Coordinates of C-alpha atoms in Angstrom, one line a residue:
M15 CA 34.1 91.3 -54.4
V16 CA 31.4 93.0 -56.4
L17 CA 31.5 90.2 -59.0
A18 CA 31.2 87.6 -56.3
A19 CA 28.2 89.4 -54.8
E20 CA 26.5 89.7 -58.3
S21 CA 27.2 86.0 -59.0
S22 CA 25.7 85.0 -55.6
G23 CA 22.7 87.2 -56.3
R24 CA 22.1 85.7 -59.7
R25 CA 22.4 82.2 -58.2
Q26 CA 19.9 83.1 -55.5
D27 CA 17.5 84.4 -58.2
H28 CA 17.8 81.2 -60.3
V29 CA 17.3 78.9 -57.3
L30 CA 14.1 80.8 -56.2
L31 CA 12.8 80.8 -59.8
V32 CA 13.4 77.1 -60.2
A33 CA 11.7 76.4 -56.9
L34 CA 8.6 78.5 -57.9
C35 CA 8.5 76.7 -61.3
A36 CA 8.6 73.4 -59.6
I37 CA 5.7 74.3 -57.3
V38 CA 3.6 75.6 -60.2
A39 CA 4.3 72.5 -62.1
L40 CA 3.3 70.4 -59.1
L41 CA 0.0 72.3 -58.6
S42 CA -0.9 72.9 -62.3
L43 CA 0.7 70.4 -64.7
L44 CA 0.9 67.2 -62.6
P45 CA -2.9 66.9 -61.9
L46 CA -3.7 67.3 -65.6
A47 CA -1.0 64.9 -66.7
R48 CA -2.2 62.3 -64.2
L49 CA -5.8 62.7 -65.4
V50 CA -4.8 62.1 -69.0
L51 CA -2.7 59.1 -68.0
E52 CA -5.5 57.5 -66.2
A53 CA -7.9 57.9 -69.1
L54 CA -5.6 56.6 -71.7
A55 CA -3.4 54.2 -69.7
P56 CA -5.2 53.2 -66.6
S57 CA -2.8 50.5 -65.5
G58 CA 0.3 52.1 -67.0
V59 CA -0.3 50.3 -70.3
P60 CA -1.9 52.3 -73.2
S61 CA -5.6 51.3 -73.5
L62 CA -8.7 52.9 -75.0
A63 CA -11.1 50.6 -73.1
A64 CA -12.2 53.1 -70.5
L65 CA -12.5 55.8 -73.2
E66 CA -14.6 53.6 -75.5
A67 CA -16.8 52.3 -72.7
T68 CA -17.5 55.7 -71.3
L69 CA -18.1 57.4 -74.6
S70 CA -20.4 54.6 -75.8
S71 CA -22.7 54.9 -72.8
S72 CA -26.0 56.7 -73.4
I73 CA -25.9 58.4 -69.9
T74 CA -22.6 60.1 -70.9
W75 CA -24.2 61.8 -73.8
T76 CA -27.4 62.6 -72.0
A77 CA -25.3 64.3 -69.3
T78 CA -23.2 66.1 -71.9
L79 CA -26.3 67.5 -73.7
N80 CA -27.8 68.5 -70.4
S81 CA -24.6 70.3 -69.4
L82 CA -24.5 72.1 -72.8
E83 CA -28.2 73.0 -72.5
T84 CA -27.9 74.5 -69.0
A85 CA -24.5 76.1 -69.6
I86 CA -25.7 77.9 -72.8
G87 CA -29.0 78.9 -71.2
G88 CA -27.4 80.1 -68.1
T89 CA -24.8 82.1 -70.1
L90 CA -27.5 83.8 -72.1
I91 CA -29.3 85.0 -69.0
A92 CA -26.1 86.0 -67.4
V93 CA -25.0 88.0 -70.5
L94 CA -28.4 89.7 -70.8
L95 CA -28.6 90.7 -67.2
G96 CA -24.9 91.5 -66.7
S97 CA -24.6 93.5 -69.9
V98 CA -27.6 95.8 -69.2
V99 CA -26.5 96.4 -65.6
A100 CA -22.9 97.1 -66.7
L101 CA -24.0 99.6 -69.3
V102 CA -26.2 101.5 -66.9
V103 CA -23.7 101.5 -64.0
A104 CA -20.6 102.4 -66.1
L105 CA -22.1 105.0 -68.5
T106 CA -24.8 106.9 -66.5
D107 CA -24.9 109.2 -63.5
I108 CA -26.8 106.9 -61.1
R109 CA -26.4 107.6 -57.4
A110 CA -25.2 105.1 -54.7
R111 CA -23.1 103.4 -57.3
N112 CA -20.7 101.7 -54.8
A113 CA -23.6 100.3 -52.7
F114 CA -25.3 98.9 -55.7
V115 CA -22.2 97.3 -57.1
L116 CA -21.6 95.6 -53.7
C117 CA -25.2 94.2 -53.7
F118 CA -25.1 93.1 -57.3
V119 CA -21.7 91.4 -57.1
L120 CA -22.3 89.7 -53.7
P121 CA -24.2 86.7 -55.2
L122 CA -21.0 85.8 -57.1
M123 CA -19.1 85.6 -53.8
I124 CA -21.8 83.4 -52.3
A125 CA -21.3 79.7 -52.9
P126 CA -23.6 78.3 -55.7
Q127 CA -25.0 75.7 -53.3
V128 CA -26.1 78.5 -51.0
T129 CA -27.7 80.3 -53.9
A130 CA -29.6 77.1 -54.8
L131 CA -30.7 76.4 -51.3
A132 CA -31.9 80.0 -50.8
W133 CA -34.0 80.0 -53.9
L134 CA -35.4 76.6 -53.0
Q135 CA -36.7 78.1 -49.7
V136 CA -38.3 81.0 -51.6
V137 CA -40.5 79.1 -54.1
G138 CA -40.9 75.7 -52.5
P139 CA -44.1 74.4 -50.9
A140 CA -42.6 74.7 -47.4
S141 CA -41.4 78.2 -48.0
P142 CA -41.8 80.2 -44.8
L143 CA -41.9 83.4 -46.9
L144 CA -44.7 82.2 -49.1
K145 CA -46.6 80.9 -46.0
L146 CA -46.3 84.3 -44.4
I147 CA -48.1 86.0 -47.4
G148 CA -50.5 83.1 -48.0
L149 CA -49.1 82.0 -51.4
A150 CA -47.4 78.7 -50.5
P151 CA -48.5 75.7 -52.6
P152 CA -49.7 72.6 -50.8
I153 CA -47.1 70.4 -49.1
G154 CA -46.0 67.8 -51.5
T155 CA -46.2 70.0 -54.6
R156 CA -43.1 69.6 -56.8
N157 CA -40.7 72.5 -56.5
P158 CA -40.5 74.3 -59.9
L159 CA -36.8 74.7 -59.6
Y160 CA -36.2 71.0 -59.7
S161 CA -35.8 71.2 -63.5
A162 CA -33.5 72.2 -66.3
E163 CA -35.2 75.6 -66.4
G164 CA -34.5 76.1 -62.7
I165 CA -30.8 75.3 -63.1
I166 CA -30.6 77.6 -66.1
L167 CA -32.2 80.5 -64.2
L168 CA -30.0 80.1 -61.1
L169 CA -26.8 79.8 -63.3
G170 CA -27.8 83.0 -65.0
I171 CA -28.3 84.8 -61.7
Q172 CA -25.1 83.4 -60.2
Y173 CA -22.8 84.4 -63.1
A174 CA -24.5 87.7 -64.3
P175 CA -22.0 89.6 -61.9
L176 CA -19.2 87.8 -63.7
V177 CA -20.3 89.3 -67.1
F178 CA -20.9 92.6 -65.3
L179 CA -17.3 92.8 -64.0
T180 CA -15.7 92.0 -67.3
L181 CA -17.8 94.5 -69.2
R182 CA -17.4 97.2 -66.6
A183 CA -13.6 96.9 -67.0
S184 CA -13.9 97.4 -70.7
L185 CA -16.3 100.3 -70.4
R186 CA -14.0 102.1 -68.0
S187 CA -11.3 102.3 -70.7
L188 CA -13.6 103.9 -73.3
P189 CA -11.8 106.9 -74.8
R190 CA -13.6 110.1 -73.8
E191 CA -12.7 112.0 -77.0
L192 CA -14.4 109.5 -79.3
I193 CA -17.7 109.8 -77.4
E194 CA -17.5 113.6 -77.2
A195 CA -16.6 113.8 -80.9
G196 CA -19.7 111.8 -81.6
L197 CA -21.9 114.1 -79.5
A198 CA -20.3 117.2 -81.1
A199 CA -21.2 115.8 -84.5
G200 CA -24.8 115.6 -83.5
A201 CA -25.1 111.8 -83.0
S202 CA -27.7 110.6 -80.5
R203 CA -26.8 108.6 -77.5
F204 CA -28.3 105.5 -79.1
T205 CA -26.1 106.0 -82.2
I206 CA -23.0 106.4 -80.0
L207 CA -24.0 103.3 -78.1
R208 CA -24.4 101.3 -81.3
T209 CA -21.4 102.7 -83.3
I210 CA -18.8 103.4 -80.7
I211 CA -19.5 101.8 -77.3
L212 CA -20.8 98.4 -78.4
P213 CA -17.9 97.7 -80.8
L214 CA -15.3 98.7 -78.3
M215 CA -16.8 96.6 -75.5
T216 CA -16.8 93.5 -77.6
P217 CA -13.6 92.0 -76.0
G218 CA -15.1 92.4 -72.6
L219 CA -18.4 90.9 -73.7
V220 CA -16.7 87.9 -75.3
A221 CA -14.6 87.4 -72.2
G222 CA -17.7 87.5 -70.1
V223 CA -19.5 85.0 -72.3
A224 CA -16.5 82.6 -72.1
L225 CA -16.2 82.9 -68.3
A226 CA -19.9 82.5 -67.7
F227 CA -20.0 79.4 -70.0
V228 CA -17.0 77.7 -68.5
S229 CA -18.2 78.4 -65.0
S230 CA -21.7 77.1 -65.8
V231 CA -20.3 73.9 -67.4
G232 CA -18.2 73.1 -64.2
N233 CA -20.8 74.2 -61.7
F234 CA -21.7 71.5 -59.2
G235 CA -23.6 73.2 -56.4
I236 CA -26.6 74.3 -58.4
P237 CA -27.1 71.1 -60.5
A238 CA -26.6 69.0 -57.4
F239 CA -29.3 70.8 -55.4
L240 CA -31.8 71.1 -58.2
G241 CA -30.8 68.4 -60.7
I242 CA -30.3 65.4 -58.5
P243 CA -33.8 65.6 -56.8
G244 CA -35.3 66.4 -60.3
R245 CA -33.4 63.5 -61.9
F246 CA -31.7 65.8 -64.3
V247 CA -28.1 64.8 -64.6
V248 CA -25.2 66.9 -65.9
L249 CA -21.5 65.9 -66.2
P250 CA -20.4 67.1 -62.7
T251 CA -23.3 65.4 -60.9
L252 CA -22.8 62.2 -63.0
I253 CA -19.2 62.1 -61.8
Y254 CA -20.2 62.7 -58.2
Q255 CA -22.9 60.0 -58.3
R256 CA -20.6 57.4 -60.0
L257 CA -17.7 58.1 -57.6
S258 CA -19.8 58.2 -54.4
G259 CA -21.7 55.1 -55.5
L260 CA -19.0 52.9 -56.8
G261 CA -15.8 54.3 -55.3
P262 CA -12.3 54.1 -56.8
S263 CA -13.2 51.2 -59.1
V264 CA -14.6 53.8 -61.6
L265 CA -11.7 56.2 -61.5
S266 CA -10.8 55.5 -65.2
E267 CA -14.4 56.2 -66.2
V268 CA -14.7 59.4 -64.2
A269 CA -11.3 60.5 -65.5
V270 CA -12.7 60.3 -69.0
L271 CA -15.8 62.2 -68.0
S272 CA -13.6 64.9 -66.4
M273 CA -11.6 65.1 -69.6
L274 CA -14.9 65.6 -71.5
I275 CA -15.8 68.5 -69.2
G276 CA -12.3 69.9 -69.7
V277 CA -12.6 69.6 -73.5
I278 CA -16.0 71.5 -73.5
A279 CA -14.5 74.2 -71.3
M280 CA -11.4 74.6 -73.5
V281 CA -13.6 74.8 -76.6
G282 CA -15.4 77.7 -75.0
I283 CA -12.1 79.4 -74.3
L284 CA -10.8 78.7 -77.9
L285 CA -13.9 80.2 -79.4
Q286 CA -13.3 83.3 -77.4
D287 CA -9.8 83.6 -78.8
I288 CA -11.0 83.0 -82.4
M289 CA -13.7 85.6 -82.1
L290 CA -11.3 88.2 -80.8
R291 CA -8.7 87.5 -83.5
R292 CA -11.2 88.3 -86.3
R293 CA -11.0 92.0 -85.6
D294 CA -8.6 94.5 -84.1
F295 CA -10.2 96.1 -81.1
R296 CA -7.1 98.1 -80.0
I297 CA -7.5 101.8 -79.2
T298 CA -4.7 104.1 -80.5
T299 CA -5.4 106.8 -77.9
T300 CA -5.7 107.1 -74.2
S301 CA -7.6 109.6 -72.2
I302 CA -9.4 110.0 -68.9
A303 CA -12.6 108.1 -68.4
A304 CA -15.7 109.1 -70.4
R305 CA -18.1 111.5 -68.7
P306 CA -21.3 109.6 -67.6
F307 CA -24.4 110.3 -69.5
A308 CA -26.9 112.4 -67.5
L309 CA -30.2 110.5 -67.2
G310 CA -32.2 113.6 -66.2
P311 CA -35.8 112.8 -65.3
W312 CA -35.1 109.1 -66.0
R313 CA -32.5 108.8 -63.3
L314 CA -35.0 107.9 -60.5
P315 CA -36.9 105.3 -62.5
V316 CA -33.6 103.7 -63.6
E317 CA -32.3 103.6 -60.1
I318 CA -35.6 102.0 -58.9
A319 CA -35.2 99.4 -61.7
L320 CA -31.6 98.6 -60.6
W321 CA -32.4 98.3 -57.0
T322 CA -35.4 96.1 -57.9
I323 CA -32.9 93.8 -59.6
A324 CA -30.7 93.8 -56.5
L325 CA -33.8 93.0 -54.4
I326 CA -34.7 90.0 -56.6
V327 CA -31.2 88.5 -57.0
L328 CA -29.9 89.1 -53.5
V329 CA -32.4 90.2 -50.8
L330 CA -35.3 87.9 -51.7
P331 CA -33.4 84.6 -51.7
M332 CA -31.4 85.7 -48.6
L333 CA -34.7 86.5 -46.8
G334 CA -36.1 83.1 -47.7
L335 CA -32.9 81.5 -46.4
F336 CA -33.0 83.4 -43.1
L337 CA -36.7 82.7 -42.5
T338 CA -36.1 79.0 -43.1
S339 CA -33.3 79.0 -40.6
L340 CA -35.8 80.2 -38.0
V341 CA -38.5 77.4 -38.3
P342 CA -38.2 74.3 -36.1
A343 CA -39.0 71.8 -38.9
Y344 CA -39.9 71.4 -42.6
G345 CA -43.3 72.8 -43.4
V346 CA -43.9 74.6 -40.1
P347 CA -45.3 78.1 -40.6
L348 CA -43.2 80.9 -39.2
N349 CA -44.8 83.0 -36.5
A350 CA -44.0 84.5 -33.1
T351 CA -44.5 81.1 -31.3
T352 CA -42.6 78.9 -33.8
A353 CA -39.6 81.2 -34.5
T354 CA -36.5 79.7 -32.9
L355 CA -32.7 80.0 -32.9
A356 CA -32.4 76.3 -32.1
N357 CA -31.1 75.5 -35.6
Y358 CA -28.2 77.8 -35.1
A359 CA -27.5 76.3 -31.6
F360 CA -27.6 72.8 -33.1
V361 CA -25.1 73.5 -36.0
L362 CA -22.8 75.6 -33.8
F363 CA -22.7 73.6 -30.6
E364 CA -24.4 70.2 -30.9
H365 CA -23.8 68.6 -34.3
E366 CA -20.2 67.3 -34.3
G367 CA -19.9 67.2 -38.1
A368 CA -21.0 70.8 -38.5
R369 CA -18.7 72.0 -35.8
R370 CA -15.8 70.1 -37.4
A371 CA -16.8 71.6 -40.8
F372 CA -16.5 75.2 -39.4
A373 CA -13.1 74.4 -38.1
N374 CA -11.9 72.6 -41.2
S375 CA -13.2 75.3 -43.6
F376 CA -11.6 78.1 -41.6
A377 CA -8.3 76.3 -41.3
L378 CA -8.2 75.2 -44.9
S379 CA -9.2 78.6 -46.3
A380 CA -6.9 80.5 -44.1
T381 CA -4.0 78.2 -44.8
A382 CA -4.6 78.3 -48.5
A383 CA -4.8 82.1 -48.4
V384 CA -1.6 82.5 -46.5
V385 CA 0.4 80.0 -48.5
I386 CA -0.8 81.5 -51.8
M387 CA 0.1 85.0 -50.7
L388 CA 3.6 83.9 -49.7
L389 CA 4.0 82.2 -53.1
C390 CA 2.5 85.1 -55.1
V391 CA 4.8 87.8 -53.9
P392 CA 8.0 86.3 -55.4
L393 CA 6.1 84.7 -58.3
S394 CA 4.6 88.0 -59.4
Y395 CA 8.0 89.6 -59.1
F396 CA 9.3 87.4 -61.9
L397 CA 6.1 87.6 -63.9
V398 CA 6.1 91.4 -63.9
W399 CA 9.7 92.5 -63.6
R400 CA 11.6 89.6 -65.3
R401 CA 9.5 89.3 -68.5
S402 CA 10.4 86.6 -70.9
P403 CA 8.6 84.0 -73.1
P404 CA 9.1 81.2 -70.6
L405 CA 7.7 83.3 -67.8
R406 CA 4.7 84.2 -70.0
A407 CA 4.1 80.5 -70.4
L408 CA 4.4 80.1 -66.6
N409 CA 1.7 82.7 -66.2
L410 CA -0.7 80.7 -68.5
I411 CA 0.2 77.5 -66.5
V412 CA -0.8 79.2 -63.3
E413 CA -4.3 80.0 -64.7
L414 CA -4.9 76.5 -66.1
P415 CA -6.4 74.8 -63.0
Y416 CA -8.9 77.7 -62.5
A417 CA -9.9 77.8 -66.2
L418 CA -10.9 74.2 -66.0
P419 CA -13.9 73.0 -63.9
G420 CA -13.2 72.2 -60.3
V421 CA -14.4 68.6 -60.7
V422 CA -11.6 68.0 -63.1
L423 CA -9.0 69.0 -60.6
A424 CA -10.7 67.0 -57.8
I425 CA -10.6 63.7 -59.9
A426 CA -6.9 64.5 -60.7
A427 CA -6.1 65.0 -57.0
I428 CA -7.7 61.6 -56.2
L429 CA -5.6 59.9 -58.9
I430 CA -2.4 61.5 -57.6
F431 CA -2.9 60.7 -53.9
L432 CA -5.0 57.5 -53.9
K433 CA -1.9 55.5 -53.2
P434 CA 0.7 56.2 -50.6
L435 CA 3.4 58.7 -51.6
P436 CA 6.6 57.2 -52.8
I437 CA 9.4 57.0 -50.3
L438 CA 7.3 58.8 -47.6
G439 CA 5.0 55.8 -47.3
F440 CA 1.8 57.6 -46.3
G441 CA -1.1 58.9 -48.3
L442 CA -3.1 62.1 -48.4
Y443 CA -6.3 60.5 -49.7
G444 CA -9.1 60.7 -47.2
T445 CA -7.4 63.6 -45.2
V446 CA -7.8 67.4 -45.2
W447 CA -4.4 67.6 -46.9
I448 CA -5.7 66.5 -50.3
I449 CA -8.4 69.2 -50.1
L450 CA -5.6 71.8 -49.2
F451 CA -3.6 70.6 -52.2
A452 CA -6.7 71.1 -54.5
Y453 CA -7.4 74.6 -53.0
L454 CA -3.8 75.7 -53.6
A455 CA -3.9 74.5 -57.2
R456 CA -7.3 75.9 -58.0
F457 CA -7.1 79.3 -56.3
L458 CA -3.4 80.2 -56.9
V459 CA -4.4 82.5 -59.8
L460 CA -6.8 84.4 -57.5
G461 CA -3.8 85.5 -55.5
V462 CA -1.6 86.1 -58.5
R463 CA -3.8 88.5 -60.3
P464 CA -4.2 91.2 -57.6
T465 CA -0.5 90.9 -56.7
V466 CA 0.5 91.4 -60.3
S467 CA -1.7 94.5 -60.3
G468 CA 0.1 95.7 -57.2
Y469 CA 3.5 95.3 -58.8
H470 CA 2.4 97.3 -61.8
Q471 CA 1.7 100.3 -59.5
I472 CA 5.0 100.1 -57.6
D473 CA 8.0 102.4 -58.4
R474 CA 10.9 100.1 -58.7
A475 CA 13.5 102.7 -57.8
L476 CA 13.9 101.5 -54.1
E477 CA 14.3 97.9 -55.2
E478 CA 16.8 98.7 -57.8
A479 CA 18.8 100.8 -55.4
A480 CA 18.9 97.9 -52.9
Q481 CA 20.0 95.6 -55.7
V482 CA 22.9 98.0 -56.7
A483 CA 23.9 98.1 -53.0
G484 CA 24.3 94.3 -53.1
A485 CA 21.1 93.2 -51.4
G486 CA 20.0 89.7 -52.4
L487 CA 16.6 89.0 -53.8
L488 CA 15.2 87.4 -50.7
F489 CA 16.3 90.3 -48.6
R490 CA 14.8 92.8 -51.1
L491 CA 11.5 90.8 -51.1
R492 CA 11.3 90.8 -47.4
T493 CA 12.3 94.4 -46.5
I494 CA 11.3 96.4 -49.6
I495 CA 8.9 94.7 -52.0
F496 CA 6.6 92.9 -49.6
P497 CA 5.7 96.0 -47.6
L498 CA 4.9 97.9 -50.8
V499 CA 2.8 95.1 -52.4
A500 CA 1.2 93.9 -49.2
P501 CA -2.2 95.6 -49.7
A502 CA -2.7 94.0 -53.1
A503 CA -1.3 90.6 -51.9
T504 CA -3.6 90.8 -48.8
A505 CA -6.6 91.5 -51.1
G506 CA -5.7 88.4 -53.2
A507 CA -5.5 86.3 -50.0
L508 CA -8.9 87.6 -49.0
L509 CA -10.3 86.5 -52.4
V510 CA -8.8 83.1 -51.9
F511 CA -10.3 82.8 -48.4
L512 CA -13.8 83.9 -49.5
T513 CA -13.8 81.5 -52.5
A514 CA -12.4 78.5 -50.6
F515 CA -14.5 79.0 -47.4
N516 CA -17.8 78.2 -49.1
E517 CA -16.4 75.8 -51.8
L518 CA -18.2 72.6 -52.7
T519 CA -17.2 71.4 -56.2
V520 CA -13.8 70.2 -55.2
S521 CA -14.4 69.1 -51.6
A522 CA -17.6 67.2 -52.5
L523 CA -15.4 64.6 -54.2
L524 CA -12.4 64.8 -51.8
W525 CA -13.9 64.8 -48.3
S526 CA -14.1 61.9 -45.9
S527 CA -15.2 61.5 -42.3
G528 CA -13.3 64.0 -40.2
S529 CA -12.5 66.3 -43.2
E530 CA -15.9 67.7 -43.9
T531 CA -16.2 71.3 -45.1
L532 CA -19.1 73.7 -44.8
G533 CA -20.2 73.2 -48.4
V534 CA -20.3 69.4 -47.9
V535 CA -22.3 69.7 -44.6
V536 CA -24.8 72.1 -46.2
F537 CA -25.2 69.6 -49.1
S538 CA -25.6 66.7 -46.7
F539 CA -28.2 68.4 -44.6
E540 CA -30.2 69.4 -47.7
Q541 CA -30.0 65.9 -49.2
G542 CA -31.1 64.4 -45.9
G543 CA -34.2 66.7 -45.7
D544 CA -32.9 69.0 -43.0
S545 CA -33.3 72.2 -44.9
N546 CA -33.6 74.3 -41.7
Y547 CA -30.1 73.1 -40.5
A548 CA -28.7 73.7 -44.0
A549 CA -30.2 77.2 -44.0
A550 CA -28.7 78.0 -40.6
I551 CA -25.2 77.1 -41.8
A552 CA -25.7 78.9 -45.1
V553 CA -26.8 82.1 -43.3
L554 CA -23.7 82.1 -41.1
T555 CA -21.4 81.6 -44.2
V556 CA -23.1 84.6 -45.9
L557 CA -22.6 86.7 -42.8
V558 CA -18.9 85.8 -42.8
T559 CA -18.6 86.6 -46.5
L560 CA -20.3 89.9 -46.1
A561 CA -18.3 90.9 -43.1
L562 CA -15.0 90.2 -44.8
M563 CA -16.1 92.1 -48.0
L564 CA -17.0 95.1 -45.9
S565 CA -13.8 94.9 -43.9
T566 CA -11.9 95.7 -47.1
L567 CA -13.3 99.2 -46.9
L568 CA -10.8 99.9 -44.1
M569 CA -7.8 99.5 -46.5
A570 CA -9.6 100.7 -49.7
K571 CA -7.2 103.5 -50.4
R572 CA -4.2 101.2 -50.3
I573 CA -5.6 98.6 -52.7
P574 CA -5.1 99.1 -56.4
A575 CA -8.2 99.9 -58.4
G576 CA -9.9 96.9 -59.9
V577 CA -8.4 94.3 -57.5
L578 CA -11.6 93.8 -55.5
P579 CA -14.6 93.1 -57.7
W580 CA -17.1 94.6 -55.3
R581 CA -15.4 98.1 -55.3
D582 CA -16.5 100.5 -58.0

């Protein structure tokens, strides 16, 4: 009887694991395989025609060089700003640390297109903010952000929190005894920073550089808002313009362009791995976190400097965005007689596309969050508690769609679902379901990482006792494991919702009439010259994002440390 129960339990485990592997392969491997097939064998027959035609085009290399220029420049700004802030926040005794971290990380949770739109409203000739203080240039003056320099600046601001988060994680693990030994030996704080802290934070710094570079290469929102009006093309916007202008007839060409973006991103990741392999950064001791350095009389000036940074990167653009949402039309000065909430009424109640976009974005984001949470609980069980080389490979496969730019995944989804599904006879192309598929594939890893962290902090004794008593895996997952890991899994679902809710890179290529998302509608309004309507929607999405981030404080004690990026 016992042997039969054990055999049934093992069979149940194997069936669940095979099902999870099939889902991961469907979401992660199939899109990339289809992309490569289209580039190298567009009609099912091996051919290099599309590859040769695309790579021989001058616009391809112009866009490639522009992508590298903006990605490298944006990464440098992100590393400079993120590193300085991380060192000060992690190593000194500044006050109101949690509040500052929330404000500094918030731009990362705001969609890039919203960031671009907000800054355009701050420095443009129609800026209500500049008009209020009498500094607005004449109407018709070219916005200075419509340039490579503008794209680089905003990419740096957007991804500085990413570098900050990776560095802060490294700085938290600094061994206290090494720093205290240096101080006891008479070393100055600068010497300790140079000889102990900087070498040990190298892995986090290199990871931050790689993440910022890959994110910048694949960013669509900022180059779309700043580059298209300024006639500065990068690879993601070139793909968008080709696909929107010529349709499915250029799928082979855009597949090659997508592979080119993927190659650039993978080179950045491989360089990270090579740099980390050149030296052993492991620490042979563990201890409590290092004591923060006392700033003494410098504490107030440093705090003022930090909050000035927060004011510039968060408050200033959001203020410009909010003021723009209150003016009735482009170029109208904001005052007591012109201020209006009509823009909000229009996008919430009158404009059918905007109302549909709110419903679609909420439904798609919520569905993706719930489905990913339900997948991540059993998947993380195997990744953490059933370790093996194949499962480690599965973990890497899960991360693949998120490591590559979103435009690559969008093109792959089009290639998969452009034709009706075999046997079923219906297609997903042109529906919200193709967007949902792309969200599930791209954001699965955002749910896996927090859930894995939750498993690492669970005592397995209860689960093992239930297993000995004959309980099957599904029963254990439902009655024991899920209640224990629920806070971390919920935090992962929240990250998925926040990221998908404002997403544009994927949906810009996948939407059709009736399946608009908020990112697409904001982009459409801005491209059509209706910045006030775009600003109204953007303000509402920022408020939703901020409200959800603050709501996590209610369950802060139950969420493992490090799961939510905006919690110190």
